Short mmCIF file of N, CA and C in Angstrom, two decimals:
data_model
loop_
_atom_site.label_atom_id
_atom_site.label_comp_id
_atom_site.label_asym_id
_atom_site.label_seq_id
_atom_site.Cartn_x
_atom_site.Cartn_y
_atom_site.Cartn_z
N MET A 74 28.83 32.58 138.98
CA MET A 74 30.00 33.10 139.91
C MET A 74 29.33 34.17 140.85
N HIS A 75 30.17 33.89 141.96
CA HIS A 75 29.69 34.67 143.25
C HIS A 75 30.10 36.29 143.24
N THR A 76 29.60 36.90 144.07
CA THR A 76 29.95 38.55 144.15
C THR A 76 31.04 38.78 144.45
N LYS A 77 31.94 37.85 145.30
CA LYS A 77 33.08 38.15 145.44
C LYS A 77 34.35 37.91 144.54
N GLN A 78 33.81 36.80 143.82
CA GLN A 78 34.61 36.26 142.84
C GLN A 78 34.59 37.55 141.45
N THR A 79 33.57 37.81 141.51
CA THR A 79 33.39 38.92 140.37
C THR A 79 34.28 40.08 140.62
N GLN A 80 34.17 40.61 142.00
CA GLN A 80 34.94 41.56 142.30
C GLN A 80 36.36 41.34 142.47
N ALA A 81 36.86 39.93 142.81
CA ALA A 81 38.46 39.95 142.61
C ALA A 81 38.77 39.81 141.04
N LEU A 82 37.72 39.33 140.30
CA LEU A 82 38.40 39.29 138.86
C LEU A 82 38.29 40.53 138.21
N TRP A 83 37.42 41.56 138.82
CA TRP A 83 37.36 42.88 138.07
C TRP A 83 38.62 43.62 138.95
N GLU A 84 39.19 43.46 139.84
CA GLU A 84 40.18 44.05 140.70
C GLU A 84 41.43 43.64 139.94
N LEU A 85 41.46 42.40 139.57
CA LEU A 85 42.74 41.76 139.09
C LEU A 85 42.94 42.15 137.67
N GLN A 86 41.85 42.37 137.04
CA GLN A 86 41.98 43.24 135.72
C GLN A 86 42.28 44.32 135.77
N ARG A 87 41.96 45.23 136.77
CA ARG A 87 41.97 46.67 136.96
C ARG A 87 43.65 47.01 137.40
N GLN A 88 44.27 46.05 137.84
CA GLN A 88 45.51 46.10 138.52
C GLN A 88 46.38 45.87 137.18
N GLY A 89 45.85 45.36 136.19
CA GLY A 89 46.58 45.04 135.14
C GLY A 89 47.11 43.67 135.01
N LEU A 90 46.47 42.80 135.63
CA LEU A 90 46.87 41.42 135.76
C LEU A 90 45.58 40.41 135.19
N PRO A 91 45.61 40.55 133.91
CA PRO A 91 44.42 39.87 133.23
C PRO A 91 44.67 38.34 133.30
N ASP A 92 46.02 37.92 133.05
CA ASP A 92 46.29 36.45 133.10
C ASP A 92 46.08 35.61 134.28
N ILE A 93 46.25 36.33 135.54
CA ILE A 93 45.92 36.02 136.88
C ILE A 93 44.55 35.87 137.17
N ALA A 94 43.84 36.94 136.41
CA ALA A 94 42.36 36.82 136.66
C ALA A 94 41.83 35.67 135.88
N GLU A 95 42.17 35.44 134.47
CA GLU A 95 41.75 34.28 133.77
C GLU A 95 42.05 33.04 134.57
N SER A 96 43.23 32.73 135.08
CA SER A 96 43.35 31.55 135.70
C SER A 96 42.68 31.40 136.91
N ALA A 97 42.39 32.34 137.79
CA ALA A 97 41.34 32.35 138.96
C ALA A 97 40.12 32.09 138.73
N ALA A 98 39.50 32.61 137.59
CA ALA A 98 38.14 32.60 137.15
C ALA A 98 38.02 30.90 136.77
N ARG A 99 39.17 30.13 135.96
CA ARG A 99 39.19 28.91 135.40
C ARG A 99 39.05 27.98 136.77
N HIS A 100 39.83 28.33 137.92
CA HIS A 100 39.98 27.63 138.96
C HIS A 100 38.68 27.45 139.64
N TRP A 101 38.06 28.57 139.97
CA TRP A 101 36.83 28.81 140.66
C TRP A 101 35.58 28.13 139.88
N SER A 102 35.82 28.19 138.39
CA SER A 102 34.65 27.89 137.60
C SER A 102 34.68 26.26 137.80
N GLU A 103 35.80 25.66 137.97
CA GLU A 103 36.13 24.11 138.20
C GLU A 103 35.75 23.77 139.55
N GLY A 104 35.44 24.62 140.67
CA GLY A 104 35.41 24.39 142.09
C GLY A 104 36.72 24.14 142.76
N ARG A 105 37.77 24.75 142.18
CA ARG A 105 38.96 24.63 142.97
C ARG A 105 39.55 25.81 143.26
N ARG A 106 40.00 25.97 144.57
CA ARG A 106 41.03 26.89 144.86
C ARG A 106 41.91 27.52 144.03
N TYR A 107 42.31 28.86 144.09
CA TYR A 107 43.22 29.50 143.29
C TYR A 107 44.16 29.95 144.25
N GLU A 108 45.56 29.56 143.79
CA GLU A 108 46.76 30.02 144.83
C GLU A 108 47.69 30.67 143.89
N PRO A 109 47.81 32.04 144.10
CA PRO A 109 48.73 32.65 142.86
C PRO A 109 50.21 32.42 143.41
N ASP A 110 50.78 32.45 142.55
CA ASP A 110 52.26 32.36 142.67
C ASP A 110 52.72 33.45 143.52
N GLU A 111 53.65 32.76 144.50
CA GLU A 111 54.17 33.75 145.69
C GLU A 111 55.18 34.66 144.95
N ALA A 112 55.86 34.50 143.78
CA ALA A 112 56.48 35.43 143.22
C ALA A 112 55.93 36.89 142.56
N LEU A 113 54.59 36.51 142.53
CA LEU A 113 53.62 37.65 141.97
C LEU A 113 53.70 38.76 143.25
N HIS A 114 53.54 39.98 142.68
CA HIS A 114 53.41 40.85 143.83
C HIS A 114 51.92 41.42 143.67
N ILE A 115 50.99 40.79 144.43
CA ILE A 115 49.58 41.05 144.57
C ILE A 115 49.29 41.72 145.76
N PRO A 116 48.49 42.97 145.45
CA PRO A 116 48.38 44.00 146.83
C PRO A 116 47.68 43.03 147.87
N ARG A 117 48.01 43.38 149.24
CA ARG A 117 47.35 42.59 150.20
C ARG A 117 45.67 42.47 150.04
N SER A 118 45.22 43.69 149.90
CA SER A 118 43.76 43.68 149.67
C SER A 118 43.35 42.71 148.78
N LEU A 119 43.98 42.51 147.73
CA LEU A 119 43.63 41.36 146.50
C LEU A 119 43.77 39.88 147.09
N GLU A 120 44.76 39.85 147.67
CA GLU A 120 45.11 38.38 148.46
C GLU A 120 44.19 38.42 149.29
N THR A 121 43.60 38.96 150.05
CA THR A 121 42.60 38.73 151.02
C THR A 121 41.35 38.48 150.16
N LEU A 122 40.98 39.41 149.19
CA LEU A 122 39.58 39.06 148.28
C LEU A 122 39.80 37.51 148.02
N ILE A 123 40.98 37.20 147.37
CA ILE A 123 40.97 35.79 146.76
C ILE A 123 40.80 34.67 147.82
N GLU A 124 41.21 35.04 149.16
CA GLU A 124 41.20 34.12 150.16
C GLU A 124 39.83 33.78 150.41
N GLN A 125 38.83 34.77 150.21
CA GLN A 125 37.55 35.04 150.53
C GLN A 125 36.88 34.13 149.32
N CYS A 126 37.25 34.40 148.31
CA CYS A 126 36.87 33.59 146.98
C CYS A 126 37.11 32.15 147.13
N ASN A 127 38.47 31.71 147.72
CA ASN A 127 38.60 30.29 148.12
C ASN A 127 37.78 29.76 149.04
N TRP A 128 37.39 30.45 150.19
CA TRP A 128 36.48 30.14 151.12
C TRP A 128 35.16 29.80 150.75
N GLU A 129 34.66 30.68 149.77
CA GLU A 129 33.30 30.40 149.16
C GLU A 129 33.19 29.33 148.44
N ILE A 130 34.30 28.78 147.65
CA ILE A 130 34.60 27.64 146.81
C ILE A 130 34.60 26.51 147.57
N GLU A 131 35.34 26.51 148.88
CA GLU A 131 35.30 25.47 149.87
C GLU A 131 34.15 25.16 150.32
N ARG A 132 33.26 26.14 150.60
CA ARG A 132 31.97 25.59 151.11
C ARG A 132 30.84 25.37 150.23
N VAL A 133 30.97 25.80 149.02
CA VAL A 133 30.04 25.37 148.01
C VAL A 133 30.38 23.84 147.82
N SER A 134 31.76 23.68 147.90
CA SER A 134 32.21 22.20 147.20
C SER A 134 32.13 21.26 148.39
N ALA A 135 32.02 21.65 149.60
CA ALA A 135 32.17 20.69 150.82
C ALA A 135 30.92 19.71 150.69
N PRO A 136 31.13 18.50 151.28
CA PRO A 136 30.01 17.56 150.95
C PRO A 136 29.02 17.83 152.38
N ALA A 137 27.60 17.95 152.01
CA ALA A 137 26.78 18.07 153.11
C ALA A 137 26.73 17.47 154.31
#
């Protein structure tokens, strides 16, 4: 797991969102983007961190 992913998961847990953290971890471990439900009220800083993690996943998963 990448540093940003670990940070995002820790922040999600800290914010009291363990189900979202688990779902995000599952997606990232499978090499897929995680897109949180828009109905969830996730702080903007966390949304940015999730996007950075998704970008990392896309870079690693992209064909060379």
